[in-house]
């Protein structure tokens, strides 16, 4: 059973929150973030601002998958992670 848009947003927020608070994550989490963002962008009717920050999250996740040091990658994006989580409220 596919996740509703509301559940996708909630899961995405949880994943980003965890990466921010723990300063670590896994490649699988980054891949999950990519899939969630891709699905939200394909199925949602969002403002240009929302599309812009979703694109940033997608690129962040792609770079995380390919990062030689994922913890360092996450640490260097803590401010953006916080902002993205705040911006998620505009999606629901």
mmCIF file of C-alpha atoms in Angstrom:
data_model
loop_
_atom_site.group_PDB
_atom_site.id
_atom_site.type_symbol
_atom_site.label_atom_id
_atom_site.label_comp_id
_atom_site.label_asym_id
_atom_site.label_seq_id
_atom_site.Cartn_x
_atom_site.Cartn_y
_atom_site.Cartn_z
ATOM 1 C CA UNK A 1 0.000 0.000 0.000
ATOM 2 C CA UNK A 2 1.550 3.322 -1.044
ATOM 3 C CA UNK A 3 2.061 6.066 1.517
ATOM 4 C CA UNK A 4 -0.253 9.059 1.389
ATOM 5 C CA UNK A 5 1.274 12.429 0.632
ATOM 6 C CA UNK A 6 0.814 13.397 4.286
ATOM 7 C CA UNK A 7 2.718 10.297 5.437
ATOM 8 C CA UNK A 8 5.472 10.904 2.885
ATOM 9 C CA UNK A 9 5.964 14.448 4.201
ATOM 10 C CA UNK A 10 5.990 13.187 7.782
ATOM 11 C CA UNK A 11 8.543 10.476 6.976
ATOM 12 C CA UNK A 12 10.724 12.927 5.080
ATOM 13 C CA UNK A 13 10.652 15.339 8.024
ATOM 14 C CA UNK A 14 11.585 12.514 10.408
ATOM 15 C CA UNK A 15 14.519 11.400 8.272
ATOM 16 C CA UNK A 16 15.874 14.943 7.918
ATOM 17 C CA UNK A 17 15.313 15.652 11.631
ATOM 18 C CA UNK A 18 17.211 12.499 12.578
ATOM 19 C CA UNK A 19 20.125 13.340 10.319
ATOM 20 C CA UNK A 20 20.245 16.830 11.779
ATOM 21 C CA UNK A 21 20.032 15.785 15.432
ATOM 22 C CA UNK A 22 22.340 12.753 15.127
ATOM 23 C CA UNK A 23 24.771 14.317 12.617
ATOM 24 C CA UNK A 24 24.879 10.959 10.914
ATOM 25 C CA UNK A 25 22.863 8.796 8.591
ATOM 26 C CA UNK A 26 23.110 5.970 6.126
ATOM 27 C CA UNK A 27 23.213 5.678 2.370
ATOM 28 C CA UNK A 28 19.875 3.840 2.590
ATOM 29 C CA UNK A 29 18.352 6.859 4.370
ATOM 30 C CA UNK A 30 19.651 9.161 1.650
ATOM 31 C CA UNK A 31 18.167 6.888 -0.995
ATOM 32 C CA UNK A 32 14.835 6.880 0.873
ATOM 33 C CA UNK A 33 14.886 10.698 0.998
ATOM 34 C CA UNK A 34 15.495 10.749 -2.764
ATOM 35 C CA UNK A 35 12.523 8.453 -3.393
ATOM 36 C CA UNK A 36 10.231 10.466 -1.113
ATOM 37 C CA UNK A 37 11.153 13.784 -2.710
ATOM 38 C CA UNK A 38 10.792 12.342 -6.209
ATOM 39 C CA UNK A 39 7.334 11.018 -5.359
ATOM 40 C CA UNK A 40 6.218 14.270 -3.726
ATOM 41 C CA UNK A 41 7.381 16.319 -6.704
ATOM 42 C CA UNK A 42 5.683 13.987 -9.161
ATOM 43 C CA UNK A 43 2.368 13.854 -7.318
ATOM 44 C CA UNK A 44 2.073 17.257 -5.662
ATOM 45 C CA UNK A 45 0.998 20.648 -6.846
ATOM 46 C CA UNK A 46 3.515 22.876 -5.089
ATOM 47 C CA UNK A 47 4.634 26.474 -5.316
ATOM 48 C CA UNK A 48 7.913 27.333 -7.008
ATOM 49 C CA UNK A 49 9.463 27.887 -3.561
ATOM 50 C CA UNK A 50 8.446 24.392 -2.458
ATOM 51 C CA UNK A 51 9.800 22.848 -5.648
ATOM 52 C CA UNK A 52 13.037 24.752 -5.116
ATOM 53 C CA UNK A 53 13.666 23.435 -1.600
ATOM 54 C CA UNK A 54 12.537 19.918 -2.541
ATOM 55 C CA UNK A 55 15.090 20.021 -5.361
ATOM 56 C CA UNK A 56 17.755 21.118 -2.854
ATOM 57 C CA UNK A 57 16.844 18.188 -0.582
ATOM 58 C CA UNK A 58 17.031 15.796 -3.533
ATOM 59 C CA UNK A 59 20.479 17.082 -4.516
ATOM 60 C CA UNK A 60 21.642 16.908 -0.888
ATOM 61 C CA UNK A 61 20.562 13.254 -0.753
ATOM 62 C CA UNK A 62 22.193 12.386 -4.065
ATOM 63 C CA UNK A 63 25.436 13.950 -2.870
ATOM 64 C CA UNK A 64 25.071 12.045 0.413
ATOM 65 C CA UNK A 65 24.814 8.722 -1.407
ATOM 66 C CA UNK A 66 28.070 9.503 -3.200
ATOM 67 C CA UNK A 67 29.884 11.174 -0.282
ATOM 68 C CA UNK A 68 33.125 9.599 0.888
ATOM 69 C CA UNK A 69 32.249 10.709 4.441
ATOM 70 C CA UNK A 70 28.493 10.860 4.978
ATOM 71 C CA UNK A 71 28.771 12.214 8.523
ATOM 72 C CA UNK A 72 30.836 15.126 7.278
ATOM 73 C CA UNK A 73 28.368 15.731 4.451
ATOM 74 C CA UNK A 74 25.478 15.864 6.931
ATOM 75 C CA UNK A 75 27.409 18.093 9.359
ATOM 76 C CA UNK A 76 28.112 20.583 6.598
ATOM 77 C CA UNK A 77 24.360 20.896 5.888
ATOM 78 C CA UNK A 78 22.950 21.260 9.424
ATOM 79 C CA UNK A 79 21.612 24.758 8.815
ATOM 80 C CA UNK A 80 19.915 23.714 5.578
ATOM 81 C CA UNK A 81 18.454 20.609 7.236
ATOM 82 C CA UNK A 82 16.852 22.794 9.888
ATOM 83 C CA UNK A 83 15.427 25.148 7.252
ATOM 84 C CA UNK A 84 14.125 22.302 5.095
ATOM 85 C CA UNK A 85 12.340 20.726 8.056
ATOM 86 C CA UNK A 86 10.675 24.074 8.815
ATOM 87 C CA UNK A 87 9.708 24.461 5.151
ATOM 88 C CA UNK A 88 8.021 21.038 5.166
ATOM 89 C CA UNK A 89 5.063 22.546 7.030
ATOM 90 C CA UNK A 90 4.242 24.539 3.902
ATOM 91 C CA UNK A 91 3.691 21.290 1.983
ATOM 92 C CA UNK A 92 0.864 19.924 4.096
#
